[in-house]
Amino acid sequence: MLIATTRNLESRQRPVVDHGNQPDPQDWFGEEFGDGLRFAMATPSKGGSDWDVRLLVEEGSISSGIESALRAPRGACVCYVHGINKRFEQTLEQASEIERSYGVDVFLFSWPSFIVPTANDPEGLEGLVERYRRARRNAEASGDCFDDFLQRIVQRAPPRSTSSPTVNLLLHSEGNFLLESYIKSAAFSGDEVRAFTNIILSQADLDYDGHRECLNRLASAGSSVYVTINTNDSTLRKAEKPNDGKRRLGNTRPEAVGASASAQYFDFTGGQGVGDTHRLWDTKTINENPVVSAFFSAILMGKAVEADPTFRAQFFVLSQIWPGPPV
């Protein structure tokens, strides 16, 4: 798995496995900002209980790694931007889960979203709110490196055609705030996302009011933009407090006024196994709900799910009346 990261580089001791012999430390990534954008390759270690991470230093190795990832032997490359409160290893596990569940190749963008508590942090809920806001500032500060990440993809992605692997962008939760902050910056022109067939805003922790401009600018480059919704999402309900009680995009059903005509909205609320789930694409949910599984399998492979009458009949699309939950 190829990784692009803004996290700081540090050494990590591998687990001791051979009769007490201490292996050499390997490159690893921490919970602070590093020096710009770095690239690495990660592979599961023998036994699958750990990861071997190898830093890519030479520009030629980086370019080769990106081109290999975008060629996607399994038919689709998913560029994944994770959400808040995730250590580096957790982001690897999430990306690996996407690869296993959907048969795609994942190119991970990992940013320092886990805020380590300090002695000066307030206690209880106030402390959680403060760390949430610090993580959001990290997301905003990742914009320049995210621009570098996208520029490298658009320069090397194969042209869109029926015979080429698709390249798709999946942003989860606070990863959407990173994207929105970047779109609002002077660096964004729209050309940076033209390599993506599908752009999926999964359970976006964004203000619902005012999100339309962000989605319209995304779609202007020709990508299909999709928004997932679960009005019972417990994580997004908690996120309303540090955002002055404002509705979150991922837990609000679109309204005729305020929705973007450039995007497709798919509402999973009330579906079997969905409940108050925040990570709709995870193994537990898709194992319980074949419609959810089929939706993400199609969308991450670059297919136009809104053209499928099965999905149109079971999800809210644009400003149509929502007929009921996915079974």
mmCIF file of C-alpha atoms in Angstrom:
data_model
loop_
_atom_site.group_PDB
_atom_site.id
_atom_site.type_symbol
_atom_site.label_atom_id
_atom_site.label_comp_id
_atom_site.label_asym_id
_atom_site.label_seq_id
_atom_site.Cartn_x
_atom_site.Cartn_y
_atom_site.Cartn_z
ATOM 1 C CA MET A 1 0.000 0.000 0.000
ATOM 2 C CA LEU A 2 1.288 3.430 -0.943
ATOM 3 C CA ILE A 3 1.073 6.181 1.673
ATOM 4 C CA ALA A 4 1.359 9.954 1.442
ATOM 5 C CA THR A 5 1.566 11.579 4.851
ATOM 6 C CA THR A 6 2.078 14.891 6.622
ATOM 7 C CA ARG A 7 2.945 13.117 9.891
ATOM 8 C CA ASN A 8 6.354 13.346 11.532
ATOM 9 C CA LEU A 9 8.889 10.616 10.868
ATOM 10 C CA GLU A 10 10.073 8.551 13.808
ATOM 11 C CA SER A 11 11.674 5.186 14.455
ATOM 12 C CA ARG A 12 9.715 2.270 15.815
ATOM 13 C CA GLN A 13 10.986 -1.018 17.210
ATOM 14 C CA ARG A 14 9.455 -4.046 15.559
ATOM 15 C CA PRO A 15 8.113 -6.720 17.918
ATOM 16 C CA VAL A 16 10.741 -9.161 19.205
ATOM 17 C CA VAL A 17 10.089 -12.492 17.511
ATOM 18 C CA ASP A 18 13.340 -14.503 17.317
ATOM 19 C CA HIS A 19 14.312 -15.754 20.740
ATOM 20 C CA GLY A 20 14.786 -12.312 22.185
ATOM 21 C CA ASN A 21 16.867 -10.842 19.366
ATOM 22 C CA GLN A 22 16.049 -7.156 18.893
ATOM 23 C CA PRO A 23 15.333 -6.290 15.245
ATOM 24 C CA ASP A 24 16.367 -2.996 13.718
ATOM 25 C CA PRO A 25 13.959 -0.066 14.021
ATOM 26 C CA GLN A 26 11.899 0.805 10.966
ATOM 27 C CA ASP A 27 10.531 4.048 9.600
ATOM 28 C CA TRP A 28 7.202 4.920 11.198
ATOM 29 C CA PHE A 29 4.972 7.971 11.507
ATOM 30 C CA GLY A 30 3.735 9.783 14.579
ATOM 31 C CA GLU A 31 1.110 12.194 15.807
ATOM 32 C CA GLU A 32 2.742 15.512 14.926
ATOM 33 C CA PHE A 33 3.352 17.387 11.692
ATOM 34 C CA GLY A 34 6.460 16.416 9.796
ATOM 35 C CA ASP A 35 8.557 18.283 7.274
ATOM 36 C CA GLY A 36 6.220 18.443 4.278
ATOM 37 C CA LEU A 37 4.715 15.524 2.373
ATOM 38 C CA ARG A 38 6.437 12.145 2.666
ATOM 39 C CA PHE A 39 5.767 8.891 0.844
ATOM 40 C CA ALA A 40 6.142 5.332 2.057
ATOM 41 C CA MET A 41 5.182 1.764 1.215
ATOM 42 C CA ALA A 42 3.461 -0.368 3.842
ATOM 43 C CA THR A 43 3.054 -4.131 3.710
ATOM 44 C CA PRO A 44 1.606 -6.484 6.325
ATOM 45 C CA SER A 45 4.336 -8.346 8.177
ATOM 46 C CA LYS A 46 4.443 -12.119 8.234
ATOM 47 C CA GLY A 47 1.496 -13.359 10.215
ATOM 48 C CA GLY A 48 -0.444 -10.176 9.493
ATOM 49 C CA SER A 49 -0.199 -8.812 13.046
ATOM 50 C CA ASP A 50 1.991 -5.803 12.216
ATOM 51 C CA TRP A 51 3.155 -3.580 9.374
ATOM 52 C CA ASP A 52 6.484 -3.102 7.640
ATOM 53 C CA VAL A 53 6.820 0.524 6.536
ATOM 54 C CA ARG A 54 9.528 1.648 4.099
ATOM 55 C CA LEU A 55 10.139 5.325 3.459
ATOM 56 C CA LEU A 56 10.457 6.399 -0.192
ATOM 57 C CA VAL A 57 13.155 9.054 -0.484
ATOM 58 C CA GLU A 58 14.260 9.201 -4.110
ATOM 59 C CA GLU A 59 11.943 11.168 -6.403
ATOM 60 C CA GLY A 60 12.171 8.362 -8.934
ATOM 61 C CA SER A 61 10.933 5.844 -6.358
ATOM 62 C CA ILE A 62 8.072 8.145 -5.381
ATOM 63 C CA SER A 63 6.998 8.668 -8.995
ATOM 64 C CA SER A 64 7.230 4.944 -9.705
ATOM 65 C CA GLY A 65 5.205 4.137 -6.590
ATOM 66 C CA ILE A 66 2.453 6.577 -7.523
ATOM 67 C CA GLU A 67 2.264 5.309 -11.099
ATOM 68 C CA SER A 68 2.073 1.704 -9.879
ATOM 69 C CA ALA A 69 -0.699 2.564 -7.412
ATOM 70 C CA LEU A 70 -2.746 4.381 -10.039
ATOM 71 C CA ARG A 71 -2.413 1.523 -12.504
ATOM 72 C CA ALA A 72 -4.447 -0.467 -9.943
ATOM 73 C CA PRO A 73 -4.078 -4.148 -10.939
ATOM 74 C CA ARG A 74 -7.437 -4.854 -9.271
ATOM 75 C CA GLY A 75 -9.247 -2.396 -11.542
ATOM 76 C CA ALA A 76 -9.628 0.667 -9.325
ATOM 77 C CA CYS A 77 -7.468 2.850 -7.128
ATOM 78 C CA VAL A 78 -9.143 4.494 -4.137
ATOM 79 C CA CYS A 79 -7.369 7.504 -2.665
ATOM 80 C CA TYR A 80 -8.496 7.451 0.964
ATOM 81 C CA VAL A 81 -8.473 10.386 3.404
ATOM 82 C CA HIS A 82 -9.359 9.281 6.934
ATOM 83 C CA GLY A 83 -11.166 11.080 9.727
ATOM 84 C CA ILE A 84 -10.365 12.394 13.177
ATOM 85 C CA ASN A 85 -8.703 10.762 16.185
ATOM 86 C CA LYS A 86 -6.772 8.118 14.259
ATOM 87 C CA ARG A 87 -3.223 7.036 14.997
ATOM 88 C CA PHE A 88 -1.059 6.133 12.018
ATOM 89 C CA GLU A 89 -1.483 2.391 12.467
ATOM 90 C CA GLN A 90 -5.261 2.781 12.637
ATOM 91 C CA THR A 91 -5.243 4.574 9.285
ATOM 92 C CA LEU A 92 -3.312 1.650 7.792
ATOM 93 C CA GLU A 93 -5.861 -0.790 9.176
ATOM 94 C CA GLN A 94 -8.774 1.206 7.749
ATOM 95 C CA ALA A 95 -7.143 1.423 4.330
ATOM 96 C CA SER A 96 -6.406 -2.312 4.433
ATOM 97 C CA GLU A 97 -10.043 -3.018 5.351
ATOM 98 C CA ILE A 98 -11.165 -1.117 2.241
ATOM 99 C CA GLU A 99 -8.789 -3.160 0.077
ATOM 100 C CA ARG A 100 -10.000 -6.475 1.526
ATOM 101 C CA SER A 101 -13.703 -5.632 1.480
ATOM 102 C CA TYR A 102 -13.959 -4.130 -1.992
ATOM 103 C CA GLY A 103 -11.085 -5.593 -4.004
ATOM 104 C CA VAL A 104 -9.501 -2.222 -4.820
ATOM 105 C CA ASP A 105 -6.023 -0.774 -4.425
ATOM 106 C CA VAL A 106 -5.804 2.001 -1.816
ATOM 107 C CA PHE A 107 -3.496 5.026 -1.865
ATOM 108 C CA LEU A 108 -3.666 6.437 1.672
ATOM 109 C CA PHE A 109 -3.363 10.110 2.626
ATOM 110 C CA SER A 110 -2.626 10.126 6.362
ATOM 111 C CA TRP A 111 -2.636 13.334 8.405
ATOM 112 C CA PRO A 112 -1.982 13.928 12.151
ATOM 113 C CA SER A 113 -5.561 13.638 13.379
ATOM 114 C CA PHE A 114 -4.872 12.075 16.783
ATOM 115 C CA ILE A 115 -4.356 14.781 19.376
ATOM 116 C CA VAL A 116 -2.396 13.496 22.354
ATOM 117 C CA PRO A 117 -3.823 14.929 25.605
ATOM 118 C CA THR A 118 -1.542 17.261 27.540
ATOM 119 C CA ALA A 119 -1.411 18.202 31.212
ATOM 120 C CA ASN A 120 -2.912 21.594 30.340
ATOM 121 C CA ASP A 121 -5.985 20.179 28.610
ATOM 122 C CA PRO A 122 -9.352 20.808 30.294
ATOM 123 C CA GLU A 123 -11.017 17.741 31.758
ATOM 124 C CA GLY A 124 -14.075 15.906 30.509
ATOM 125 C CA LEU A 125 -16.165 17.194 27.629
ATOM 126 C CA GLU A 126 -14.313 20.514 27.435
ATOM 127 C CA GLY A 127 -11.058 18.628 26.893
ATOM 128 C CA LEU A 128 -12.577 16.530 24.113
ATOM 129 C CA VAL A 129 -13.914 19.660 22.410
ATOM 130 C CA GLU A 130 -10.513 21.349 22.616
ATOM 131 C CA ARG A 131 -8.729 18.341 21.091
ATOM 132 C CA TYR A 132 -11.383 18.151 18.354
ATOM 133 C CA ARG A 133 -10.729 21.779 17.454
ATOM 134 C CA ARG A 134 -6.959 21.246 17.447
ATOM 135 C CA ALA A 135 -7.424 18.297 15.085
ATOM 136 C CA ARG A 136 -9.482 20.533 12.787
ATOM 137 C CA ARG A 137 -6.646 23.036 12.735
ATOM 138 C CA ASN A 138 -4.348 20.177 11.691
ATOM 139 C CA ALA A 139 -6.747 19.359 8.863
ATOM 140 C CA GLU A 140 -6.681 22.971 7.673
ATOM 141 C CA ALA A 141 -2.891 23.078 7.931
ATOM 142 C CA SER A 142 -2.619 19.978 5.707
ATOM 143 C CA GLY A 143 -3.927 21.906 2.693
ATOM 144 C CA ASP A 144 -0.606 22.623 0.977
ATOM 145 C CA CYS A 145 0.495 19.000 1.239
ATOM 146 C CA PHE A 146 -2.907 17.803 0.082
ATOM 147 C CA ASP A 147 -2.490 20.017 -2.968
ATOM 148 C CA ASP A 148 0.895 18.376 -3.628
ATOM 149 C CA PHE A 149 -0.748 14.943 -3.234
ATOM 150 C CA LEU A 150 -3.500 15.757 -5.731
ATOM 151 C CA GLN A 151 -1.133 17.401 -8.214
ATOM 152 C CA ARG A 152 1.000 14.262 -8.331
ATOM 153 C CA ILE A 153 -2.067 12.122 -8.953
ATOM 154 C CA VAL A 154 -3.470 14.283 -11.738
ATOM 155 C CA GLN A 155 -0.065 14.323 -13.464
ATOM 156 C CA ARG A 156 0.261 10.520 -13.460
ATOM 157 C CA ALA A 157 -3.269 9.134 -13.578
ATOM 158 C CA PRO A 158 -4.207 7.283 -16.757
ATOM 159 C CA PRO A 159 -6.720 9.069 -18.992
ATOM 160 C CA ARG A 160 -10.306 8.137 -18.259
ATOM 161 C CA SER A 161 -11.487 5.369 -20.542
ATOM 162 C CA THR A 162 -13.424 2.137 -20.354
ATOM 163 C CA SER A 163 -10.175 0.182 -20.484
ATOM 164 C CA SER A 164 -8.239 2.115 -17.812
ATOM 165 C CA PRO A 165 -8.497 1.516 -14.078
ATOM 166 C CA THR A 166 -10.603 4.167 -12.384
ATOM 167 C CA VAL A 167 -9.135 6.480 -9.753
ATOM 168 C CA ASN A 168 -11.609 7.486 -7.044
ATOM 169 C CA LEU A 169 -11.440 9.688 -3.948
ATOM 170 C CA LEU A 170 -13.004 8.550 -0.656
ATOM 171 C CA LEU A 171 -13.077 11.059 2.202
ATOM 172 C CA HIS A 172 -14.424 10.016 5.578
ATOM 173 C CA SER A 173 -15.768 12.230 8.374
ATOM 174 C CA GLU A 174 -13.191 14.932 9.179
ATOM 175 C CA GLY A 175 -11.285 14.099 6.016
ATOM 176 C CA ASN A 176 -14.068 16.024 4.285
ATOM 177 C CA PHE A 177 -13.233 19.114 6.334
ATOM 178 C CA LEU A 178 -9.647 18.837 5.116
ATOM 179 C CA LEU A 179 -10.986 18.770 1.558
ATOM 180 C CA GLU A 180 -13.400 21.658 2.098
ATOM 181 C CA SER A 181 -10.690 23.825 3.673
ATOM 182 C CA TYR A 182 -8.465 23.143 0.678
ATOM 183 C CA ILE A 183 -11.262 23.905 -1.814
ATOM 184 C CA LYS A 184 -11.838 27.278 -0.125
ATOM 185 C CA SER A 185 -8.142 28.172 -0.431
ATOM 186 C CA ALA A 186 -6.528 30.078 -3.276
ATOM 187 C CA ALA A 187 -4.574 26.949 -4.241
ATOM 188 C CA PHE A 188 -7.642 25.103 -5.573
ATOM 189 C CA SER A 189 -8.568 25.606 -9.229
ATOM 190 C CA GLY A 190 -10.595 22.448 -9.885
ATOM 191 C CA ASP A 191 -8.041 20.886 -12.189
ATOM 192 C CA GLU A 192 -6.511 19.029 -9.213
ATOM 193 C CA VAL A 193 -9.466 16.619 -8.990
ATOM 194 C CA ARG A 194 -10.073 15.915 -12.677
ATOM 195 C CA ALA A 195 -8.355 12.513 -12.399
ATOM 196 C CA PHE A 196 -11.111 11.145 -10.169
ATOM 197 C CA THR A 197 -14.079 9.327 -11.630
ATOM 198 C CA ASN A 198 -16.011 9.323 -8.339
ATOM 199 C CA ILE A 199 -15.566 11.529 -5.270
ATOM 200 C CA ILE A 200 -17.323 10.154 -2.195
ATOM 201 C CA LEU A 201 -18.002 12.330 0.865
ATOM 202 C CA SER A 202 -18.636 9.654 3.462
ATOM 203 C CA GLN A 203 -20.434 10.866 6.616
ATOM 204 C CA ALA A 204 -18.972 14.326 6.182
ATOM 205 C CA ASP A 205 -18.321 16.378 9.306
ATOM 206 C CA LEU A 206 -19.109 19.616 7.487
ATOM 207 C CA ASP A 207 -21.687 22.337 8.136
ATOM 208 C CA TYR A 208 -24.757 21.396 6.112
ATOM 209 C CA ASP A 209 -25.612 25.048 5.570
ATOM 210 C CA GLY A 210 -23.241 26.372 2.963
ATOM 211 C CA HIS A 211 -21.891 23.027 1.738
ATOM 212 C CA ARG A 212 -23.350 23.500 -1.747
ATOM 213 C CA GLU A 213 -20.511 25.712 -3.002
ATOM 214 C CA CYS A 214 -17.925 23.105 -2.006
ATOM 215 C CA LEU A 215 -19.744 20.337 -3.886
ATOM 216 C CA ASN A 216 -20.333 22.478 -6.948
ATOM 217 C CA ARG A 217 -16.650 23.341 -7.201
ATOM 218 C CA LEU A 218 -15.723 19.663 -6.862
ATOM 219 C CA ALA A 219 -18.081 18.614 -9.632
ATOM 220 C CA SER A 220 -16.931 21.368 -11.987
ATOM 221 C CA ALA A 221 -13.937 19.250 -13.009
ATOM 222 C CA GLY A 222 -16.203 16.504 -14.311
ATOM 223 C CA SER A 223 -16.113 14.021 -11.438
ATOM 224 C CA SER A 224 -19.271 12.440 -10.049
ATOM 225 C CA VAL A 225 -19.781 13.597 -6.449
ATOM 226 C CA TYR A 226 -21.625 11.451 -3.901
ATOM 227 C CA VAL A 227 -22.684 12.205 -0.320
ATOM 228 C CA THR A 228 -23.655 9.523 2.198
ATOM 229 C CA ILE A 229 -26.140 10.234 4.994
ATOM 230 C CA ASN A 230 -27.212 8.576 8.233
ATOM 231 C CA THR A 231 -29.412 10.865 10.282
ATOM 232 C CA ASN A 232 -28.810 8.637 13.335
ATOM 233 C CA ASP A 233 -25.011 8.903 13.088
ATOM 234 C CA SER A 234 -23.954 9.158 16.748
ATOM 235 C CA THR A 235 -20.473 10.511 16.001
ATOM 236 C CA LEU A 236 -21.794 13.403 13.922
ATOM 237 C CA ARG A 237 -24.418 14.140 16.565
ATOM 238 C CA LYS A 238 -21.584 14.675 19.069
ATOM 239 C CA ALA A 239 -19.738 16.833 16.520
ATOM 240 C CA GLU A 240 -22.592 19.340 16.483
ATOM 241 C CA LYS A 241 -21.618 20.706 19.922
ATOM 242 C CA PRO A 242 -18.124 22.020 19.035
ATOM 243 C CA ASN A 243 -19.644 23.419 15.816
ATOM 244 C CA ASP A 244 -22.143 25.679 17.639
ATOM 245 C CA GLY A 245 -24.959 23.167 17.174
ATOM 246 C CA LYS A 246 -24.850 23.344 13.384
ATOM 247 C CA ARG A 247 -26.205 20.422 11.364
ATOM 248 C CA ARG A 248 -23.563 18.167 9.839
ATOM 249 C CA LEU A 249 -23.743 17.240 6.172
ATOM 250 C CA GLY A 250 -23.485 13.516 6.912
ATOM 251 C CA ASN A 251 -26.500 13.426 9.252
ATOM 252 C CA THR A 252 -28.866 15.818 7.455
ATOM 253 C CA ARG A 253 -31.311 14.848 4.721
ATOM 254 C CA PRO A 254 -30.969 17.207 1.767
ATOM 255 C CA GLU A 255 -33.563 19.866 1.247
ATOM 256 C CA ALA A 256 -34.772 21.172 -2.094
ATOM 257 C CA VAL A 257 -33.242 24.504 -1.116
ATOM 258 C CA GLY A 258 -29.651 24.157 0.010
ATOM 259 C CA ALA A 259 -28.736 20.897 -1.715
ATOM 260 C CA SER A 260 -26.277 20.816 -4.588
ATOM 261 C CA ALA A 261 -27.604 19.857 -8.010
ATOM 262 C CA SER A 262 -24.048 18.765 -8.817
ATOM 263 C CA ALA A 263 -24.066 15.907 -6.295
ATOM 264 C CA GLN A 264 -25.985 12.732 -5.535
ATOM 265 C CA TYR A 265 -27.152 12.209 -1.932
ATOM 266 C CA PHE A 266 -27.690 8.672 -0.646
ATOM 267 C CA ASP A 267 -29.489 8.217 2.662
ATOM 268 C CA PHE A 268 -28.779 4.993 4.583
ATOM 269 C CA THR A 269 -30.897 5.875 7.631
ATOM 270 C CA GLY A 270 -32.913 2.959 8.970
ATOM 271 C CA GLY A 271 -31.271 0.314 6.829
ATOM 272 C CA GLN A 272 -30.658 -3.118 8.312
ATOM 273 C CA GLY A 273 -27.472 -3.070 10.368
ATOM 274 C CA VAL A 274 -26.972 0.684 9.936
ATOM 275 C CA GLY A 275 -28.225 1.939 13.306
ATOM 276 C CA ASP A 276 -26.109 4.861 14.528
ATOM 277 C CA THR A 277 -23.085 3.804 12.450
ATOM 278 C CA HIS A 278 -20.541 6.427 11.415
ATOM 279 C CA ARG A 279 -18.339 4.250 9.190
ATOM 280 C CA LEU A 280 -20.954 2.899 6.795
ATOM 281 C CA TRP A 281 -18.484 1.091 4.564
ATOM 282 C CA ASP A 282 -16.970 -1.046 7.345
ATOM 283 C CA THR A 283 -17.058 -4.838 7.394
ATOM 284 C CA LYS A 284 -19.754 -5.155 10.059
ATOM 285 C CA THR A 285 -22.284 -2.987 8.219
ATOM 286 C CA ILE A 286 -21.771 -4.461 4.767
ATOM 287 C CA ASN A 287 -21.969 -8.005 6.154
ATOM 288 C CA GLU A 288 -25.428 -7.203 7.549
ATOM 289 C CA ASN A 289 -26.745 -5.235 4.584
ATOM 290 C CA PRO A 290 -26.146 -6.440 1.000
ATOM 291 C CA VAL A 291 -27.525 -3.202 -0.469
ATOM 292 C CA VAL A 292 -24.944 -1.133 1.408
ATOM 293 C CA SER A 293 -22.247 -3.573 0.319
ATOM 294 C CA ALA A 294 -23.330 -3.352 -3.334
ATOM 295 C CA PHE A 295 -23.447 0.451 -3.167
ATOM 296 C CA PHE A 296 -19.882 0.843 -1.927
ATOM 297 C CA SER A 297 -18.577 -1.966 -4.147
ATOM 298 C CA ALA A 298 -19.932 -0.126 -7.186
ATOM 299 C CA ILE A 299 -18.990 3.408 -6.216
ATOM 300 C CA LEU A 300 -15.407 2.556 -5.215
ATOM 301 C CA MET A 301 -14.900 0.806 -8.559
ATOM 302 C CA GLY A 302 -15.854 4.032 -10.332
ATOM 303 C CA LYS A 303 -19.354 3.055 -11.431
ATOM 304 C CA ALA A 304 -22.217 5.544 -11.773
ATOM 305 C CA VAL A 305 -24.564 4.213 -9.112
ATOM 306 C CA GLU A 306 -27.242 6.850 -9.737
ATOM 307 C CA ALA A 307 -27.847 5.268 -13.131
ATOM 308 C CA ASP A 308 -28.754 1.942 -11.492
ATOM 309 C CA PRO A 309 -32.537 1.740 -10.953
ATOM 310 C CA THR A 310 -31.991 -0.515 -7.930
ATOM 311 C CA PHE A 311 -30.205 2.247 -6.070
ATOM 312 C CA ARG A 312 -32.497 5.006 -7.312
ATOM 313 C CA ALA A 313 -35.446 3.107 -5.872
ATOM 314 C CA GLN A 314 -33.879 2.723 -2.443
ATOM 315 C CA PHE A 315 -32.022 5.938 -1.760
ATOM 316 C CA PHE A 316 -32.634 9.652 -1.738
ATOM 317 C CA VAL A 317 -31.211 11.074 -4.961
ATOM 318 C CA LEU A 318 -30.944 14.835 -5.421
ATOM 319 C CA SER A 319 -34.150 16.517 -4.205
ATOM 320 C CA GLN A 320 -36.503 13.620 -4.838
ATOM 321 C CA ILE A 321 -38.706 12.336 -2.027
ATOM 322 C CA TRP A 322 -36.888 9.747 0.035
ATOM 323 C CA PRO A 323 -38.936 6.540 -0.307
ATOM 324 C CA GLY A 324 -37.526 4.500 2.559
ATOM 325 C CA PRO A 325 -34.386 2.945 4.029
ATOM 326 C CA PRO A 326 -32.094 0.555 2.186
ATOM 327 C CA VAL A 327 -33.185 -2.973 3.044
#
